[in-house]
Amino acid sequence: MNLQSIHRLIKPELTRTERILKDCLFNNGHPALVFAEQLSRFKGKKLRPILLLLSAQAAGGTKPIHFKLATVVELIHNASLVHDDVLDEATLRRNHKTINQRWGNESSILFGDYLFSHAFLTCLQVKSEEVNRIISQTAFKMCYGELTHTGRKFDLSLSEAEYLEIIQQKTAALFSAACQLGALFATNERARTVSQQQNISRLTQYGLNFGMAYQIIDDYLDIASQEKDTGKTGWSDLSKGKITLPIIRLIQSLPAKKRNYLQRLISPGRNGSPQKRSRTKIQDRSEIIKLLNEHDALSYTLQKARDYVRQAQVSLNFIKDSEAKLLLQKLAGEIVPR
Ligand code: FPP
Ligand code: MG
């Protein structure tokens, strides 16, 4: 994603957010410092803070509270990634070794918890019940969604509707909360007009649809692209039995005989127990890719993501024109690879 023009528009706001984030991560030489250093090597896109700050601008303008809120969503995102890499046994993130790869699962879980609790400490500083409610509900949804997905590992009966519900909880909820928080605090909390309320719900919807498209593409790329392009461990979903949209679509399209064949290709017993198994065999991967292409499951997945992008962009239609709105539209337009 080309974020240059976005960085130009909200550079001072992003810089302040990054400073607060650094203060949280690198305070007082704590033992967690070494992990924080590795985390900062990841150089994330800061997509959630960007969406929060742009939503604030599109809804009336940024205020100091937005920098704290942008830090909170980034901390929660990072906490979830550190935990997610343990669950996925991932070794690579943003072209660097994951924390679990360098220091093991124990440290990773604790560091994820550390980031997560830092997010709540930062929340307390803004002294708003509305913020506490939105953040707590969002964190709950993320855990619920991830737990559900984990509980349905290797389960080829997972339906498209169930998958969409899972990704709404584990991913889209945080994007949605980021946009909602940006828009909410751009207005006067005690005297919101009807049109301001409408803008808040439009931006919340935008974030939700953006997040849906984002996770669908993330799941598409896990299968369809190379580690050198994504900077992340490839095939991490299927290797761990996580069933995602391309596979769900493929199963729907396959005749019973081929369905059994696919079931065998991705079954946990194929490369040892689910615990021991960490990679889908190379020759199995090319078989699966072949089937996905033959049955248009990858193009279906891309089309589904495009549908969510369109819905995200439509949500912005009735918001007053501004540079921030234009950038939100463009950002959504860049989720699906061409
Ligand atoms: C990425 O999935 C994972 C998430 C978006 C959510 C993970 C949530 C948890 C681990 C629950 C704990 C949450 C908190 C807040 C501590 P992915 O594997 O598809 O993404 P990837 O390709 O980037 O690894
Ligand atoms: Mg993962």
mmCIF file of C-alpha atoms and ligand atoms in Angstrom:
data_model
loop_
_atom_site.group_PDB
_atom_site.id
_atom_site.type_symbol
_atom_site.label_atom_id
_atom_site.label_comp_id
_atom_site.label_asym_id
_atom_site.label_seq_id
_atom_site.Cartn_x
_atom_site.Cartn_y
_atom_site.Cartn_z
ATOM 1 C CA MET A 1 0.000 0.000 0.000
ATOM 2 C CA ASN A 2 1.352 3.423 -0.900
ATOM 3 C CA LEU A 3 1.029 5.429 2.284
ATOM 4 C CA GLN A 4 3.106 8.449 1.257
ATOM 5 C CA SER A 5 0.283 10.914 0.599
ATOM 6 C CA ILE A 6 -1.389 9.790 3.819
ATOM 7 C CA HIS A 7 1.759 10.347 5.819
ATOM 8 C CA ARG A 8 1.984 13.814 4.263
ATOM 9 C CA LEU A 9 -1.538 14.801 5.380
ATOM 10 C CA ILE A 10 -1.301 13.514 8.949
ATOM 11 C CA LYS A 11 2.464 13.520 9.526
ATOM 12 C CA PRO A 12 2.445 15.588 12.758
ATOM 13 C CA GLU A 13 -0.396 13.477 14.189
ATOM 14 C CA LEU A 14 1.343 10.206 13.304
ATOM 15 C CA THR A 15 4.646 11.457 14.708
ATOM 16 C CA ARG A 16 2.951 12.301 18.027
ATOM 17 C CA THR A 17 1.261 8.911 18.099
ATOM 18 C CA GLU A 18 4.564 7.170 17.426
ATOM 19 C CA ARG A 19 6.208 9.134 20.237
ATOM 20 C CA ILE A 20 3.511 8.058 22.731
ATOM 21 C CA LEU A 21 3.854 4.478 21.485
ATOM 22 C CA LYS A 22 7.626 4.595 21.982
ATOM 23 C CA ASP A 23 7.183 6.005 25.499
ATOM 24 C CA CYS A 24 4.879 3.067 26.301
ATOM 25 C CA LEU A 25 7.243 0.486 24.879
ATOM 26 C CA PHE A 26 10.603 1.797 25.979
ATOM 27 C CA ASN A 27 9.910 3.199 29.434
ATOM 28 C CA ASN A 28 12.406 2.703 32.272
ATOM 29 C CA GLY A 29 14.612 -0.025 30.827
ATOM 30 C CA HIS A 30 12.186 -2.827 31.679
ATOM 31 C CA PRO A 31 13.212 -6.415 30.716
ATOM 32 C CA ALA A 32 10.534 -6.249 27.982
ATOM 33 C CA LEU A 33 12.782 -3.725 26.211
ATOM 34 C CA VAL A 34 14.518 -6.371 24.145
ATOM 35 C CA PHE A 35 11.172 -7.561 22.735
ATOM 36 C CA ALA A 36 10.010 -3.990 22.159
ATOM 37 C CA GLU A 37 13.146 -3.437 20.091
ATOM 38 C CA GLN A 38 12.362 -6.473 17.956
ATOM 39 C CA LEU A 39 8.755 -5.294 17.598
ATOM 40 C CA SER A 40 9.874 -1.876 16.405
ATOM 41 C CA ARG A 41 12.036 -3.585 13.766
ATOM 42 C CA PHE A 42 8.789 -4.922 12.273
ATOM 43 C CA LYS A 43 8.007 -1.361 11.108
ATOM 44 C CA GLY A 44 4.290 -1.907 10.696
ATOM 45 C CA LYS A 45 2.139 0.143 8.405
ATOM 46 C CA LYS A 46 0.336 1.751 11.387
ATOM 47 C CA LEU A 47 -2.841 1.232 9.417
ATOM 48 C CA ARG A 48 -5.195 1.328 12.407
ATOM 49 C CA PRO A 49 -3.785 4.625 13.803
ATOM 50 C CA ILE A 50 -3.908 6.060 10.256
ATOM 51 C CA LEU A 51 -7.569 5.104 9.867
ATOM 52 C CA LEU A 52 -8.368 6.556 13.292
ATOM 53 C CA LEU A 53 -6.636 9.856 12.530
ATOM 54 C CA LEU A 54 -8.113 10.155 9.022
ATOM 55 C CA SER A 55 -11.601 9.381 10.378
ATOM 56 C CA ALA A 56 -11.104 12.114 12.962
ATOM 57 C CA GLN A 57 -10.144 14.575 10.233
ATOM 58 C CA ALA A 58 -13.031 13.533 8.006
ATOM 59 C CA ALA A 59 -15.456 13.964 10.913
ATOM 60 C CA GLY A 60 -14.312 17.384 12.089
ATOM 61 C CA GLY A 61 -10.634 17.405 13.082
ATOM 62 C CA THR A 62 -8.062 15.748 15.335
ATOM 63 C CA LYS A 63 -7.646 16.567 19.032
ATOM 64 C CA PRO A 64 -4.945 15.503 21.546
ATOM 65 C CA ILE A 65 -7.127 12.582 22.730
ATOM 66 C CA HIS A 66 -6.796 11.028 19.246
ATOM 67 C CA PHE A 67 -3.064 10.438 19.696
ATOM 68 C CA LYS A 68 -3.702 8.352 22.801
ATOM 69 C CA LEU A 69 -6.512 6.464 21.097
ATOM 70 C CA ALA A 70 -4.338 5.798 18.051
ATOM 71 C CA THR A 71 -1.691 4.394 20.424
ATOM 72 C CA VAL A 72 -4.282 2.159 22.107
ATOM 73 C CA VAL A 73 -5.427 0.549 18.829
ATOM 74 C CA GLU A 74 -1.826 0.009 17.694
ATOM 75 C CA LEU A 75 -0.897 -1.587 21.046
ATOM 76 C CA ILE A 76 -3.877 -3.953 20.853
ATOM 77 C CA HIS A 77 -3.040 -4.814 17.263
ATOM 78 C CA ASN A 78 0.591 -5.569 18.175
ATOM 79 C CA ALA A 79 -0.461 -7.645 21.199
ATOM 80 C CA SER A 80 -2.731 -9.724 18.982
ATOM 81 C CA LEU A 81 0.034 -10.238 16.389
ATOM 82 C CA VAL A 82 2.567 -11.370 18.983
ATOM 83 C CA HIS A 83 0.021 -13.918 20.264
ATOM 84 C CA ASP A 84 -1.102 -14.837 16.748
ATOM 85 C CA ASP A 85 2.463 -15.698 15.727
ATOM 86 C CA VAL A 86 2.653 -18.143 18.631
ATOM 87 C CA LEU A 87 -0.630 -19.764 17.580
ATOM 88 C CA ASP A 88 0.461 -19.937 13.938
ATOM 89 C CA GLU A 89 4.039 -21.018 14.827
ATOM 90 C CA ALA A 90 5.104 -18.221 12.483
ATOM 91 C CA THR A 91 8.824 -17.573 12.137
ATOM 92 C CA LEU A 92 8.751 -14.442 9.986
ATOM 93 C CA ARG A 93 6.849 -11.146 10.244
ATOM 94 C CA ARG A 94 7.567 -8.062 8.181
ATOM 95 C CA ASN A 95 10.795 -9.727 7.051
ATOM 96 C CA HIS A 96 12.100 -10.136 10.609
ATOM 97 C CA LYS A 97 12.153 -13.109 12.948
ATOM 98 C CA THR A 98 9.017 -13.251 15.073
ATOM 99 C CA ILE A 99 9.362 -12.848 18.829
ATOM 100 C CA ASN A 100 8.412 -16.511 19.359
ATOM 101 C CA GLN A 101 11.102 -17.561 16.877
ATOM 102 C CA ARG A 102 13.793 -15.577 18.698
ATOM 103 C CA TRP A 103 12.780 -15.990 22.340
ATOM 104 C CA GLY A 104 10.182 -18.761 22.442
ATOM 105 C CA ASN A 105 6.496 -18.977 23.255
ATOM 106 C CA GLU A 106 6.677 -18.142 26.963
ATOM 107 C CA SER A 107 8.255 -14.744 26.387
ATOM 108 C CA SER A 108 5.933 -14.076 23.459
ATOM 109 C CA ILE A 109 2.778 -14.730 25.441
ATOM 110 C CA LEU A 110 4.001 -12.576 28.301
ATOM 111 C CA PHE A 111 5.083 -9.769 25.996
ATOM 112 C CA GLY A 112 1.701 -9.905 24.206
ATOM 113 C CA ASP A 113 -0.008 -9.614 27.606
ATOM 114 C CA TYR A 114 2.330 -6.741 28.494
ATOM 115 C CA LEU A 115 1.322 -4.838 25.333
ATOM 116 C CA PHE A 116 -2.322 -5.645 25.913
ATOM 117 C CA SER A 117 -2.279 -4.346 29.487
ATOM 118 C CA HIS A 118 -0.394 -1.246 28.318
ATOM 119 C CA ALA A 119 -3.277 -0.563 25.959
ATOM 120 C CA PHE A 120 -5.700 -0.604 28.899
ATOM 121 C CA LEU A 121 -3.410 1.623 30.986
ATOM 122 C CA THR A 122 -3.348 4.117 28.121
ATOM 123 C CA CYS A 123 -7.141 3.876 27.873
ATOM 124 C CA LEU A 124 -7.459 4.850 31.526
ATOM 125 C CA GLN A 125 -5.551 8.050 30.845
ATOM 126 C CA VAL A 126 -8.297 9.370 28.556
ATOM 127 C CA LYS A 127 -10.915 8.940 31.319
ATOM 128 C CA SER A 128 -13.848 8.082 29.080
ATOM 129 C CA GLU A 129 -16.381 5.368 29.744
ATOM 130 C CA GLU A 130 -17.211 5.303 26.020
ATOM 131 C CA VAL A 131 -13.586 4.521 25.153
ATOM 132 C CA ASN A 132 -13.376 1.812 27.836
ATOM 133 C CA ARG A 133 -16.562 0.202 26.538
ATOM 134 C CA ILE A 134 -15.521 0.247 22.857
ATOM 135 C CA ILE A 135 -12.009 -1.043 23.552
ATOM 136 C CA SER A 136 -13.133 -3.781 25.970
ATOM 137 C CA GLN A 137 -15.841 -4.981 23.593
ATOM 138 C CA THR A 138 -13.400 -4.970 20.677
ATOM 139 C CA ALA A 139 -10.718 -6.922 22.565
ATOM 140 C CA PHE A 140 -13.382 -9.419 23.634
ATOM 141 C CA LYS A 141 -14.543 -9.864 20.023
ATOM 142 C CA MET A 142 -10.965 -10.390 18.823
ATOM 143 C CA CYS A 143 -10.357 -13.130 21.383
ATOM 144 C CA TYR A 144 -13.771 -14.680 20.701
ATOM 145 C CA GLY A 145 -13.179 -14.711 16.935
ATOM 146 C CA GLU A 146 -9.688 -16.182 17.263
ATOM 147 C CA LEU A 147 -10.923 -18.820 19.738
ATOM 148 C CA THR A 148 -13.735 -19.801 17.368
ATOM 149 C CA HIS A 149 -11.339 -20.093 14.423
ATOM 150 C CA THR A 150 -8.928 -22.163 16.519
ATOM 151 C CA GLY A 151 -11.802 -24.385 17.685
ATOM 152 C CA ARG A 152 -12.743 -25.120 14.058
ATOM 153 C CA LYS A 153 -9.252 -26.155 12.903
ATOM 154 C CA PHE A 154 -9.245 -28.729 10.097
ATOM 155 C CA ASP A 155 -13.050 -28.529 10.051
ATOM 156 C CA LEU A 156 -14.015 -28.465 6.375
ATOM 157 C CA SER A 157 -17.672 -27.936 7.249
ATOM 158 C CA LEU A 158 -16.891 -24.323 8.237
ATOM 159 C CA SER A 159 -19.296 -22.299 6.101
ATOM 160 C CA GLU A 160 -18.621 -19.008 4.350
ATOM 161 C CA ALA A 161 -21.075 -17.247 6.698
ATOM 162 C CA GLU A 162 -19.261 -18.655 9.748
ATOM 163 C CA TYR A 163 -15.894 -17.620 8.328
ATOM 164 C CA LEU A 164 -17.175 -14.087 7.664
ATOM 165 C CA GLU A 165 -18.472 -13.883 11.242
ATOM 166 C CA ILE A 166 -15.060 -15.005 12.560
ATOM 167 C CA ILE A 167 -13.050 -12.454 10.571
ATOM 168 C CA GLN A 168 -15.506 -9.716 11.504
ATOM 169 C CA GLN A 169 -14.688 -10.434 15.137
ATOM 170 C CA LYS A 170 -10.970 -11.162 14.974
ATOM 171 C CA THR A 171 -9.984 -8.436 12.489
ATOM 172 C CA ALA A 172 -12.716 -6.081 11.270
ATOM 173 C CA ALA A 173 -13.859 -5.178 14.803
ATOM 174 C CA LEU A 174 -10.573 -3.365 15.545
ATOM 175 C CA PHE A 175 -10.591 -1.463 12.224
ATOM 176 C CA SER A 176 -14.184 -0.481 12.910
ATOM 177 C CA ALA A 177 -13.397 0.631 16.472
ATOM 178 C CA ALA A 178 -10.450 2.705 15.190
ATOM 179 C CA CYS A 179 -12.682 4.620 12.756
ATOM 180 C CA GLN A 180 -15.462 4.939 15.323
ATOM 181 C CA LEU A 181 -13.118 6.347 17.994
ATOM 182 C CA GLY A 182 -11.608 8.775 15.485
ATOM 183 C CA ALA A 183 -15.030 10.078 14.471
ATOM 184 C CA LEU A 184 -16.567 10.077 17.980
ATOM 185 C CA PHE A 185 -13.958 12.333 19.518
ATOM 186 C CA ALA A 186 -13.825 14.717 16.563
ATOM 187 C CA THR A 187 -17.225 15.947 17.776
ATOM 188 C CA ASN A 188 -18.449 17.418 21.020
ATOM 189 C CA GLU A 189 -19.388 14.434 23.192
ATOM 190 C CA ARG A 190 -22.204 16.267 24.955
ATOM 191 C CA ALA A 191 -23.885 17.916 21.975
ATOM 192 C CA ARG A 192 -23.676 15.704 18.887
ATOM 193 C CA THR A 193 -25.925 16.725 16.000
ATOM 194 C CA VAL A 194 -27.882 14.137 13.991
ATOM 195 C CA SER A 195 -25.581 14.569 11.028
ATOM 196 C CA GLN A 196 -22.512 14.053 13.261
ATOM 197 C CA GLN A 197 -24.089 10.858 14.637
ATOM 198 C CA GLN A 198 -24.651 9.693 11.059
ATOM 199 C CA ASN A 199 -21.044 10.422 10.150
ATOM 200 C CA ILE A 200 -19.857 8.392 13.137
ATOM 201 C CA SER A 201 -21.914 5.394 12.089
ATOM 202 C CA ARG A 202 -20.840 5.751 8.427
ATOM 203 C CA LEU A 203 -17.168 5.780 9.411
ATOM 204 C CA THR A 204 -17.729 2.836 11.782
ATOM 205 C CA GLN A 205 -19.262 0.921 8.855
ATOM 206 C CA TYR A 206 -16.402 1.981 6.612
ATOM 207 C CA GLY A 207 -13.915 0.515 9.119
ATOM 208 C CA LEU A 208 -15.858 -2.729 9.395
ATOM 209 C CA ASN A 209 -16.003 -3.271 5.630
ATOM 210 C CA PHE A 210 -12.381 -2.185 5.249
ATOM 211 C CA GLY A 211 -11.393 -4.787 7.862
ATOM 212 C CA MET A 212 -13.386 -7.538 6.148
ATOM 213 C CA ALA A 213 -11.681 -6.853 2.805
ATOM 214 C CA TYR A 214 -8.310 -6.610 4.540
ATOM 215 C CA GLN A 215 -8.550 -10.020 6.246
ATOM 216 C CA ILE A 216 -9.924 -11.732 3.124
ATOM 217 C CA ILE A 217 -6.888 -10.457 1.191
ATOM 218 C CA ASP A 218 -4.555 -11.460 4.027
ATOM 219 C CA ASP A 219 -5.984 -14.990 3.811
ATOM 220 C CA TYR A 220 -5.722 -14.935 0.003
ATOM 221 C CA LEU A 221 -2.058 -13.842 0.141
ATOM 222 C CA ASP A 222 -1.227 -16.520 2.725
ATOM 223 C CA ILE A 223 -1.891 -19.047 -0.034
ATOM 224 C CA ALA A 224 -1.307 -17.150 -3.255
ATOM 225 C CA SER A 225 1.880 -15.187 -2.690
ATOM 226 C CA GLN A 226 5.510 -15.708 -1.769
ATOM 227 C CA GLU A 227 7.092 -15.109 1.633
ATOM 228 C CA LYS A 228 9.571 -12.703 0.025
ATOM 229 C CA ASP A 229 6.643 -10.485 -1.046
ATOM 230 C CA THR A 230 4.577 -10.602 2.158
ATOM 231 C CA GLY A 231 7.517 -10.714 4.605
ATOM 232 C CA LYS A 232 5.492 -13.294 6.594
ATOM 233 C CA THR A 233 5.558 -17.060 6.974
ATOM 234 C CA GLY A 234 3.538 -18.417 4.048
ATOM 235 C CA TRP A 235 0.816 -21.072 4.231
ATOM 236 C CA SER A 236 0.561 -20.420 7.952
ATOM 237 C CA ASP A 237 -3.248 -20.772 7.939
ATOM 238 C CA LEU A 238 -3.661 -24.141 6.259
ATOM 239 C CA SER A 239 -0.544 -25.577 7.881
ATOM 240 C CA LYS A 240 -2.224 -24.986 11.217
ATOM 241 C CA GLY A 241 -5.602 -26.167 9.951
ATOM 242 C CA LYS A 242 -7.153 -22.673 9.770
ATOM 243 C CA ILE A 243 -9.801 -22.839 7.068
ATOM 244 C CA THR A 244 -10.157 -19.599 5.096
ATOM 245 C CA LEU A 245 -12.317 -18.336 2.225
ATOM 246 C CA PRO A 246 -10.360 -19.771 -0.748
ATOM 247 C CA ILE A 247 -10.592 -23.273 0.758
ATOM 248 C CA ILE A 248 -14.250 -22.857 1.790
ATOM 249 C CA ARG A 249 -15.123 -21.807 -1.756
ATOM 250 C CA LEU A 250 -13.118 -24.687 -3.211
ATOM 251 C CA ILE A 251 -14.917 -27.244 -1.046
ATOM 252 C CA GLN A 252 -18.293 -25.870 -2.170
ATOM 253 C CA SER A 253 -17.270 -26.266 -5.808
ATOM 254 C CA LEU A 254 -15.714 -29.745 -5.644
ATOM 255 C CA PRO A 255 -17.504 -33.019 -6.435
ATOM 256 C CA ALA A 256 -17.583 -35.459 -3.455
ATOM 257 C CA LYS A 257 -14.651 -37.581 -4.672
ATOM 258 C CA LYS A 258 -12.311 -34.629 -5.056
ATOM 259 C CA ARG A 259 -13.544 -33.243 -1.758
ATOM 260 C CA ASN A 260 -12.260 -36.366 -0.015
ATOM 261 C CA TYR A 261 -8.956 -35.950 -1.823
ATOM 262 C CA LEU A 262 -8.664 -32.343 -0.574
ATOM 263 C CA GLN A 263 -9.616 -33.481 2.913
ATOM 264 C CA ARG A 264 -6.688 -35.924 2.816
ATOM 265 C CA LEU A 265 -4.290 -33.243 1.544
ATOM 266 C CA ILE A 266 -4.997 -30.943 4.470
ATOM 267 C CA SER A 267 -5.743 -33.465 7.198
ATOM 268 C CA PRO A 268 -3.698 -33.162 10.419
ATOM 269 C CA GLY A 269 -2.463 -36.736 10.212
ATOM 270 C CA ARG A 270 -0.697 -36.178 6.895
ATOM 271 C CA ASN A 271 2.484 -34.694 8.355
ATOM 272 C CA GLY A 272 2.196 -35.933 11.922
ATOM 273 C CA SER A 273 -0.016 -34.727 14.759
ATOM 274 C CA PRO A 274 -1.481 -31.198 14.608
ATOM 275 C CA GLN A 275 0.972 -30.209 17.350
ATOM 276 C CA LYS A 276 4.017 -31.485 15.490
ATOM 277 C CA ARG A 277 2.827 -30.524 12.052
ATOM 278 C CA SER A 278 4.035 -27.087 11.081
ATOM 279 C CA ARG A 279 4.146 -26.960 7.297
ATOM 280 C CA THR A 280 1.934 -28.085 4.446
ATOM 281 C CA LYS A 281 4.068 -30.310 2.214
ATOM 282 C CA ILE A 282 5.434 -28.503 -0.827
ATOM 283 C CA GLN A 283 3.886 -30.945 -3.327
ATOM 284 C CA ASP A 284 0.543 -30.715 -1.497
ATOM 285 C CA ARG A 285 0.664 -26.931 -1.819
ATOM 286 C CA SER A 286 0.975 -27.076 -5.592
ATOM 287 C CA GLU A 287 -1.885 -29.624 -5.739
ATOM 288 C CA ILE A 288 -4.074 -27.304 -3.671
ATOM 289 C CA ILE A 289 -3.148 -24.256 -5.787
ATOM 290 C CA LYS A 290 -4.016 -26.253 -8.910
ATOM 291 C CA LEU A 291 -7.448 -27.124 -7.527
ATOM 292 C CA LEU A 292 -8.046 -23.530 -6.375
ATOM 293 C CA ASN A 293 -7.295 -22.244 -9.876
ATOM 294 C CA GLU A 294 -9.305 -24.937 -11.646
ATOM 295 C CA HIS A 295 -12.364 -24.042 -9.564
ATOM 296 C CA ASP A 296 -11.908 -20.240 -9.597
ATOM 297 C CA ALA A 297 -11.757 -20.179 -5.811
ATOM 298 C CA LEU A 298 -8.976 -17.565 -5.736
ATOM 299 C CA SER A 299 -10.772 -15.232 -8.153
ATOM 300 C CA TYR A 300 -13.972 -15.683 -6.100
ATOM 301 C CA THR A 301 -12.026 -14.656 -2.978
ATOM 302 C CA LEU A 302 -10.680 -11.530 -4.690
ATOM 303 C CA GLN A 303 -14.185 -10.635 -5.863
ATOM 304 C CA LYS A 304 -15.555 -10.998 -2.328
ATOM 305 C CA ALA A 305 -12.862 -8.610 -1.059
ATOM 306 C CA ARG A 306 -13.721 -6.143 -3.847
ATOM 307 C CA ASP A 307 -17.376 -6.251 -2.743
ATOM 308 C CA TYR A 308 -16.368 -5.231 0.787
ATOM 309 C CA VAL A 309 -14.109 -2.483 -0.577
ATOM 310 C CA ARG A 310 -17.052 -1.112 -2.551
ATOM 311 C CA GLN A 311 -19.275 -1.208 0.549
ATOM 312 C CA ALA A 312 -16.570 0.625 2.519
ATOM 313 C CA GLN A 313 -16.350 3.319 -0.144
ATOM 314 C CA VAL A 314 -20.150 3.644 -0.351
ATOM 315 C CA SER A 315 -20.251 4.235 3.426
ATOM 316 C CA LEU A 316 -18.264 7.429 2.805
ATOM 317 C CA ASN A 317 -20.637 8.797 0.154
ATOM 318 C CA PHE A 318 -22.620 11.159 2.364
ATOM 319 C CA ILE A 319 -19.674 12.458 4.358
ATOM 320 C CA LYS A 320 -18.591 16.002 3.490
ATOM 321 C CA ASP A 321 -15.746 16.059 0.945
ATOM 322 C CA SER A 322 -12.263 16.543 2.397
ATOM 323 C CA GLU A 323 -8.720 15.400 1.716
ATOM 324 C CA ALA A 324 -9.048 12.898 4.571
ATOM 325 C CA LYS A 325 -12.198 11.400 3.016
ATOM 326 C CA LEU A 326 -10.446 11.105 -0.341
ATOM 327 C CA LEU A 327 -7.538 9.288 1.291
ATOM 328 C CA LEU A 328 -9.897 6.904 3.106
ATOM 329 C CA GLN A 329 -11.470 6.106 -0.256
ATOM 330 C CA LYS A 330 -8.059 5.565 -1.865
ATOM 331 C CA LEU A 331 -6.795 3.419 1.017
ATOM 332 C CA ALA A 332 -9.766 1.076 0.665
ATOM 333 C CA GLY A 333 -9.156 0.957 -3.098
ATOM 334 C CA GLU A 334 -5.624 -0.299 -2.511
ATOM 335 C CA ILE A 335 -6.481 -3.353 -0.387
ATOM 336 C CA VAL A 336 -7.085 -5.733 -3.285
ATOM 337 C CA PRO A 337 -3.927 -6.502 -5.299
ATOM 338 C CA ARG A 338 -4.210 -5.760 -9.007
HETATM 339 C C1 FPP B 1 -4.229 -12.312 12.505
HETATM 340 O O1 FPP B 1 -4.625 -13.432 11.794
HETATM 341 C C2 FPP B 1 -4.857 -12.357 13.868
HETATM 342 C C3 FPP B 1 -5.781 -11.498 14.306
HETATM 343 C C4 FPP B 1 -6.257 -10.419 13.450
HETATM 344 C C5 FPP B 1 -6.382 -11.586 15.662
HETATM 345 C C6 FPP B 1 -5.629 -12.416 16.626
HETATM 346 C C7 FPP B 1 -6.290 -12.408 17.953
HETATM 347 C C8 FPP B 1 -5.793 -13.028 19.010
HETATM 348 C C9 FPP B 1 -4.512 -13.782 18.959
HETATM 349 C C10 FPP B 1 -6.537 -12.988 20.293
HETATM 350 C C11 FPP B 1 -5.777 -12.228 21.330
HETATM 351 C C12 FPP B 1 -6.074 -10.804 21.185
HETATM 352 C C13 FPP B 1 -5.527 -9.813 21.914
HETATM 353 C C14 FPP B 1 -6.099 -8.463 21.787
HETATM 354 C C15 FPP B 1 -4.386 -10.019 22.852
HETATM 355 P P1 FPP B 1 -3.739 -14.028 10.642
HETATM 356 O O2 FPP B 1 -2.932 -15.156 11.156
HETATM 357 O O3 FPP B 1 -4.630 -14.315 9.496
HETATM 358 O O4 FPP B 1 -2.818 -12.794 10.236
HETATM 359 P P2 FPP B 1 -1.286 -12.812 9.791
HETATM 360 O O5 FPP B 1 -1.293 -13.321 8.382
HETATM 361 O O6 FPP B 1 -0.843 -11.361 9.850
HETATM 362 O O7 FPP B 1 -0.528 -13.694 10.712
HETATM 363 MG MG MG B 2 -0.985 -15.383 11.632
#
